[in-house]
Coordinates of N, CA, C and O in Angstrom, one line a residue:
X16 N 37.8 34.0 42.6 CA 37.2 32.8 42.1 C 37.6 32.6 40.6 O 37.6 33.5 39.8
X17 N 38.1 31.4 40.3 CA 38.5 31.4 38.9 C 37.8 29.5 38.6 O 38.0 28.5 39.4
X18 N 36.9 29.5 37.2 CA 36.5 28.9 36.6 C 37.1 28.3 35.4 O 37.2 28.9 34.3
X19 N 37.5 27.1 35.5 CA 38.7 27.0 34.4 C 37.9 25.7 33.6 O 38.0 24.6 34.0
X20 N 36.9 26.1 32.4 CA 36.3 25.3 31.5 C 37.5 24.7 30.3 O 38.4 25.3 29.7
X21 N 37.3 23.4 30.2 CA 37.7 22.3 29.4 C 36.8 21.4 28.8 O 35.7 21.0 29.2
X22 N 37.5 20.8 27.4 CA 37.7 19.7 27.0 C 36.3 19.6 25.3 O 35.8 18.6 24.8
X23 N 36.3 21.0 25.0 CA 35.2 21.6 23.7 C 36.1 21.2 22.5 O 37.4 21.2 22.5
X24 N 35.5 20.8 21.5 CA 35.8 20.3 20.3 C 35.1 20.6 19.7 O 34.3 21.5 19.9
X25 N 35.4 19.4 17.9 CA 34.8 19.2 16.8 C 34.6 17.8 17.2 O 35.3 17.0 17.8
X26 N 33.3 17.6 16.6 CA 33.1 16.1 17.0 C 31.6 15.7 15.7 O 30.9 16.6 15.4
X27 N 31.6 14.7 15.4 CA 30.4 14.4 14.1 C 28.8 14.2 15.3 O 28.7 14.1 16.5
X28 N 28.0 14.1 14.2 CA 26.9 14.2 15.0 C 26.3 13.1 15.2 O 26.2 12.3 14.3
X29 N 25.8 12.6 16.7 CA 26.1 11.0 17.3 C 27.3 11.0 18.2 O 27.3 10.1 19.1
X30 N 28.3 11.7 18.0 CA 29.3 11.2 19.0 C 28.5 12.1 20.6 O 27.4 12.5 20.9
X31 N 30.3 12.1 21.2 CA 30.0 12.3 22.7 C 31.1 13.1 22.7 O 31.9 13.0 21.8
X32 N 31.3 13.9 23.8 CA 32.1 14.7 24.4 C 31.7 14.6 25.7 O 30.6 13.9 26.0
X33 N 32.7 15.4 27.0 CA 32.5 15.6 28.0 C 33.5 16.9 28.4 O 34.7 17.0 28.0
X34 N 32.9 17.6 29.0 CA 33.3 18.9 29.5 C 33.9 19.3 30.9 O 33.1 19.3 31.8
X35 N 34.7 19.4 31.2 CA 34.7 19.9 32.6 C 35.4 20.9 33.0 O 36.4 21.5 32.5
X36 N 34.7 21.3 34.5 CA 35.1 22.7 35.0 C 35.3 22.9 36.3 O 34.5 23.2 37.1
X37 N 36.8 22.9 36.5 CA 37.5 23.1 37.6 C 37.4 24.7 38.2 O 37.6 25.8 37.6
X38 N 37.0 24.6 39.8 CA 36.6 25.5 40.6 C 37.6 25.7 41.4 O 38.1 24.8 42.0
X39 N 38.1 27.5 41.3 CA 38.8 27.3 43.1 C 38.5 28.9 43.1 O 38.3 29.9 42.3
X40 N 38.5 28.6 44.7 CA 38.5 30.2 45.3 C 37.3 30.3 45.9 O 37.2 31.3 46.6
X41 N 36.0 28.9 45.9 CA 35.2 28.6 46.6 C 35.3 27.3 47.2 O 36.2 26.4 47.1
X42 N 34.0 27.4 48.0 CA 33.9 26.4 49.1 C 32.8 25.4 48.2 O 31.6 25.5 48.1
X43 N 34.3 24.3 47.4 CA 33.3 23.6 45.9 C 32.1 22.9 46.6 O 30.9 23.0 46.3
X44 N 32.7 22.0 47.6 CA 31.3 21.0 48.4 C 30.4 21.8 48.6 O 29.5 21.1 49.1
X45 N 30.0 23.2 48.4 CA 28.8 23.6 48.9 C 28.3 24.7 48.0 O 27.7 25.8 48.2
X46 N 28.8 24.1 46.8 CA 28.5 25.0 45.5 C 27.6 24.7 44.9 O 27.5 23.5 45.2
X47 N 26.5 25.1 43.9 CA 25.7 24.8 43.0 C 26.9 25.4 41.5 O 27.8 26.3 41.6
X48 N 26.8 24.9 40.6 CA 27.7 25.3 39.8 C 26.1 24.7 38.3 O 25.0 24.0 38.4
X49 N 26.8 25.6 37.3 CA 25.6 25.4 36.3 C 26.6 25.3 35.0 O 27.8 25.5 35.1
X50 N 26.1 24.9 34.1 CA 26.7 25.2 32.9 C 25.6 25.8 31.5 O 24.4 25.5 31.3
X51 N 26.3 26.7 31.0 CA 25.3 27.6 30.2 C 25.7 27.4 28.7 O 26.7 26.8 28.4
X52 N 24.9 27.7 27.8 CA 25.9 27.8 26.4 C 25.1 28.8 25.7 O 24.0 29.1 26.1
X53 N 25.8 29.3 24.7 CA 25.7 30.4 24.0 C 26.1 30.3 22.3 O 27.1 30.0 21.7
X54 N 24.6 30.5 21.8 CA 24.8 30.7 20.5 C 25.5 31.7 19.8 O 25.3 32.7 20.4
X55 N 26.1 32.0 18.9 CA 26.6 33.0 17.7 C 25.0 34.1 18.0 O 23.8 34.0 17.7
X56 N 25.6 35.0 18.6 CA 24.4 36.1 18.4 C 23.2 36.0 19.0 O 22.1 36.4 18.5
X57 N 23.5 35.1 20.4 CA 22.7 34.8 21.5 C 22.9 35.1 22.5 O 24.1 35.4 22.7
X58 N 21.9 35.1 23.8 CA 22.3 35.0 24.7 C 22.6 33.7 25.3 O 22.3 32.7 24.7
X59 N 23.0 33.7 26.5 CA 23.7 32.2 27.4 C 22.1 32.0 27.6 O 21.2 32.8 27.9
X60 N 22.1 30.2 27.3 CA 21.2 29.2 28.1 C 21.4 28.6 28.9 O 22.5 28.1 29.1
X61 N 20.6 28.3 29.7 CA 20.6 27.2 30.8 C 21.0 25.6 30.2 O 20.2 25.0 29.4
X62 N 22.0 25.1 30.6 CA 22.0 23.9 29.6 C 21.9 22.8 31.2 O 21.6 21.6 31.0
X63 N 22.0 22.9 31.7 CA 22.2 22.0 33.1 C 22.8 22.5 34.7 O 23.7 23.2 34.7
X64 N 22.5 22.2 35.8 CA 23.1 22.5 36.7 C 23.0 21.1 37.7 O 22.5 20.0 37.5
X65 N 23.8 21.7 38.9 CA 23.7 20.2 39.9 C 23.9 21.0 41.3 O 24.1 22.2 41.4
X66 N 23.7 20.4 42.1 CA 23.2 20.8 43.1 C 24.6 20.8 44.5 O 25.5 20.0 44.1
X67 N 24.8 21.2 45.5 CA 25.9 20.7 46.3 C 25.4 19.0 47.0 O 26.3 18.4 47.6
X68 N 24.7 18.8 47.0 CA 23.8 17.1 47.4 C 24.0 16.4 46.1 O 23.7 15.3 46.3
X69 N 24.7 16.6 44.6 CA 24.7 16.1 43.6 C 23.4 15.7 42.8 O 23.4 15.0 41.8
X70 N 22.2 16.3 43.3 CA 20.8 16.3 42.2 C 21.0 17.7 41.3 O 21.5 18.8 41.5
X71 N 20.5 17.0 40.3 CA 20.9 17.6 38.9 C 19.1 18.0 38.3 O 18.0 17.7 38.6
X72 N 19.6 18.9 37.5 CA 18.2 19.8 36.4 C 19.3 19.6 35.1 O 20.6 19.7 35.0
X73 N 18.0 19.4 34.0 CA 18.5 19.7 32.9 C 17.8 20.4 32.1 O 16.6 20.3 32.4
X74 N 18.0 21.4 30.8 CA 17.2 22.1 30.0 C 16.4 20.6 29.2 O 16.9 19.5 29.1
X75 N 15.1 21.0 28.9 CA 14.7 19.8 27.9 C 15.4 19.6 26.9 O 15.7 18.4 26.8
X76 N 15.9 20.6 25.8 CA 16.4 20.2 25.2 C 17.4 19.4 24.7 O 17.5 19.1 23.5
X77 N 18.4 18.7 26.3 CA 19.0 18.3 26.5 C 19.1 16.8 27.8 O 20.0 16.0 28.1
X78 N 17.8 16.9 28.2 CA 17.6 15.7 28.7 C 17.7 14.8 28.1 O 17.5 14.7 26.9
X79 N 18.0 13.6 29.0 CA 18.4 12.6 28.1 C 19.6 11.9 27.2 O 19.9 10.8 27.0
X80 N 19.9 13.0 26.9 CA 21.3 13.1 26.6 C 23.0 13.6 27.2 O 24.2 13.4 27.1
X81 N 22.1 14.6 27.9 CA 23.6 15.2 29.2 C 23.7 15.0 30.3 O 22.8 15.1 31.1
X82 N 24.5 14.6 30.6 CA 24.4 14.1 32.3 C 25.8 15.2 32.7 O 26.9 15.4 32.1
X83 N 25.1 16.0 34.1 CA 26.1 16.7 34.7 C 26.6 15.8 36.0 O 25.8 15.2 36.7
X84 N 27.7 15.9 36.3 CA 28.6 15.6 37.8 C 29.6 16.0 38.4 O 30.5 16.6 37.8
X85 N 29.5 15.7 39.6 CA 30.7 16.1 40.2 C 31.5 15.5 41.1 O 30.9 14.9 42.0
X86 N 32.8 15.6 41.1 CA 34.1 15.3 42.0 C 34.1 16.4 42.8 O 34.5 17.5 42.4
X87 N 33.8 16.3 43.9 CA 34.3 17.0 45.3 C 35.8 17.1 45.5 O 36.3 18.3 45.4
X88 N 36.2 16.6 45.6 CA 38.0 16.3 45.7 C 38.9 16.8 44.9 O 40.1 16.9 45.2
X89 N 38.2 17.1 43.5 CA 38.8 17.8 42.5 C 38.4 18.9 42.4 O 39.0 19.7 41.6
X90 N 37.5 19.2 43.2 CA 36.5 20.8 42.4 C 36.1 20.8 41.1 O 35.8 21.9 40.5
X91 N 35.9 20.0 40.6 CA 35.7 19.7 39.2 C 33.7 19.1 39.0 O 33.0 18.4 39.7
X92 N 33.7 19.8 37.6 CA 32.0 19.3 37.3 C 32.3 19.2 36.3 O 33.0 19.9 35.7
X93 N 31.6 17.9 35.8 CA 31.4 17.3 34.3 C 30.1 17.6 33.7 O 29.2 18.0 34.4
X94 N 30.3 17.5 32.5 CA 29.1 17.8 31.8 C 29.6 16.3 30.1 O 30.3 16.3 29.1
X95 N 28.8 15.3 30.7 CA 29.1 14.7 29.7 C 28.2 14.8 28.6 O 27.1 14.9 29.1
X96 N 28.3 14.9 27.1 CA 27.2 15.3 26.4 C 27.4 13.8 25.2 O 28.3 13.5 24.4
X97 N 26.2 13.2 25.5 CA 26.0 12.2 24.6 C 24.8 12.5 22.9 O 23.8 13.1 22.6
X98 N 25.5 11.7 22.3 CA 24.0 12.1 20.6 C 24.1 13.4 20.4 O 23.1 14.1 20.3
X99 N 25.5 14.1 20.4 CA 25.2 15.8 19.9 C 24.7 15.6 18.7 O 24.8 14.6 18.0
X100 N 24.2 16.8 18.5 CA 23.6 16.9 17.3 C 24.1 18.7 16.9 O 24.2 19.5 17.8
X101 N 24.3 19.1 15.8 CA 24.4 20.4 15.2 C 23.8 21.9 15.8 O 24.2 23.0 15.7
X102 N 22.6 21.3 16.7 CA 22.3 22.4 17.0 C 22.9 22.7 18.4 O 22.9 23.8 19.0
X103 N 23.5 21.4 18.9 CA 24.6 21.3 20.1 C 25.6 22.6 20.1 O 26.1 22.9 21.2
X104 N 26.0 23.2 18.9 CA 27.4 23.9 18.5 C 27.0 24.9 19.1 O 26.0 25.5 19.0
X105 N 28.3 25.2 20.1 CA 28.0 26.7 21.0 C 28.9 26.5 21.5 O 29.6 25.5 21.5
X106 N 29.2 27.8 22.4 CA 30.4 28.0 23.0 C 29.9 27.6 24.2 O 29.0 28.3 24.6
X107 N 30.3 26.4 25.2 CA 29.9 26.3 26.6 C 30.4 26.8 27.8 O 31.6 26.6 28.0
X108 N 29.7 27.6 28.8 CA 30.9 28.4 30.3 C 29.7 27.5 31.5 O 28.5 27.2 31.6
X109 N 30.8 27.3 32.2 CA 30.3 27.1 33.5 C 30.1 28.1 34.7 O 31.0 29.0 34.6
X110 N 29.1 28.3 35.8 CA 29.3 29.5 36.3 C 29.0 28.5 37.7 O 28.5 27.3 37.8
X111 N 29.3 29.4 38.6 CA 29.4 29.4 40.3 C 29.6 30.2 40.8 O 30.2 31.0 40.1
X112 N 29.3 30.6 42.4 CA 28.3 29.7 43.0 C 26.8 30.1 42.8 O 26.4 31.2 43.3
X113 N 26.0 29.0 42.0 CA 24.5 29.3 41.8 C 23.3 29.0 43.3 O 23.7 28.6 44.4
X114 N 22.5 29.1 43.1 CA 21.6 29.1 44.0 C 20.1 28.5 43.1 O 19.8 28.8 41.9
X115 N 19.8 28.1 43.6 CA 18.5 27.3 43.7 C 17.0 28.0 44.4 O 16.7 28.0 45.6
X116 N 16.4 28.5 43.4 CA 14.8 28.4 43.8 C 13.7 27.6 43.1 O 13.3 27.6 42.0
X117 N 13.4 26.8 44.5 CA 12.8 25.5 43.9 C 13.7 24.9 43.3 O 14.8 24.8 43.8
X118 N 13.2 24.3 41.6 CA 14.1 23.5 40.8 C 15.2 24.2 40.0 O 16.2 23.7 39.5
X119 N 14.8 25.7 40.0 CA 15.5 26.7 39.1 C 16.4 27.6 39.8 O 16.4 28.5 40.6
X120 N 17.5 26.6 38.7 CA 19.2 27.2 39.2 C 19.1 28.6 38.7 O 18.4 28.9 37.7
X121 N 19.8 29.6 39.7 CA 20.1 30.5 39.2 C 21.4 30.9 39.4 O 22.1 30.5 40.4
X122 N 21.8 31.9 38.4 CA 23.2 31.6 37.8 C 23.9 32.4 39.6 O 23.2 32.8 40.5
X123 N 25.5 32.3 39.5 CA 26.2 33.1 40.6 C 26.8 34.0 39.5 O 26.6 34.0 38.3
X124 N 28.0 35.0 40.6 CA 28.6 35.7 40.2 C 29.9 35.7 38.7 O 30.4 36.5 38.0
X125 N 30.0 34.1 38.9 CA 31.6 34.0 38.1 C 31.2 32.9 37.1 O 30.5 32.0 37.1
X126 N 32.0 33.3 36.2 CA 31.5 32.3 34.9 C 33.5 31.8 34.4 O 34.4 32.5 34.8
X127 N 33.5 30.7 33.8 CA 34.4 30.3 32.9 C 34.8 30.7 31.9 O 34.3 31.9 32.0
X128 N 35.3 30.8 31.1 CA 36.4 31.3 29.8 C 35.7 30.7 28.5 O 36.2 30.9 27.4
X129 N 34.8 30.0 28.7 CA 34.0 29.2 27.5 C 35.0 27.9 27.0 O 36.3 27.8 27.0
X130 N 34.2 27.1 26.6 CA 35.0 26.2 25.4 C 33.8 26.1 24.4 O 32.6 26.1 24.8
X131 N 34.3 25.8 23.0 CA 33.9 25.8 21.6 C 33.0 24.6 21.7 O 33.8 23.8 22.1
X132 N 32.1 24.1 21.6 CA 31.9 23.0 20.7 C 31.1 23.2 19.7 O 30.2 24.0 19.4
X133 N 31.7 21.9 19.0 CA 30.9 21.9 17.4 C 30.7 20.8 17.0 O 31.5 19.9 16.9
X134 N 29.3 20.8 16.4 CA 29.1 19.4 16.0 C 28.7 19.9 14.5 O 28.2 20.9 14.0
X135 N 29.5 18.4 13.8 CA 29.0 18.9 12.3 C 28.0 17.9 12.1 O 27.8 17.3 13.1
X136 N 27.2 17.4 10.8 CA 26.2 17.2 10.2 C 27.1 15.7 9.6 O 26.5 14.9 8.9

């Protein structure tokens, strides 16, 4: 299984970015796939997941502002991130295949390579 995260930057605070993370080595249409982030001298958060049906969870912190999706066809999940703000800055990884109890994704076995983002002030 290999997780191949894209598309982390520098970006001012108010803009947008969008992330995404191409899956192979699973069966993507029937993946739960999550995306996590990780502060400097943190552990990984839950920042959002979606479901193989395409219903989505998001951390509060980030409702409202993140929308996750996905391309079946591509193997690919977006994570578009709208109004970052500074405390946005973290390294983001995507992981699969997650599972679901109830509303709470829980992570799978394989994670992504991270991408940077940073938002400045």
């Amino acid at each position: 299984v290999q997780l191949q995260a894209s598309g982390g930057g520098l970006v001012q605070a108010g803009e947008s970015l969008t992330l995404s993370c191409e899956a192979s080595g699973i069966t993507f249409r029937f993946a739960a796939i999550g995306w996590y982030r990780q502060y400097l001298g943190s552990q990984r958060e839950f920042v959002a997941g979606i479901r193989s049906s395409g219903a989505a969870n998001y951390a509060d912190s980030v409702t409202g502002r993140f929308i996750v999706s996905r391309d079946n066809a591509k193997s690919t999940v977006y994570l578009q991130m709208n109004s970052l703000k500074p405390g946005d800055t973290a390294v983001y990884y995507c992981n699969a295949p997650g599972s679901y109890f109830g509303a709470t994704y829980r992570p799978g076995a394989f994670w992504g390579q991270g991408t940077q983002v940073t938002v400045s002030s």
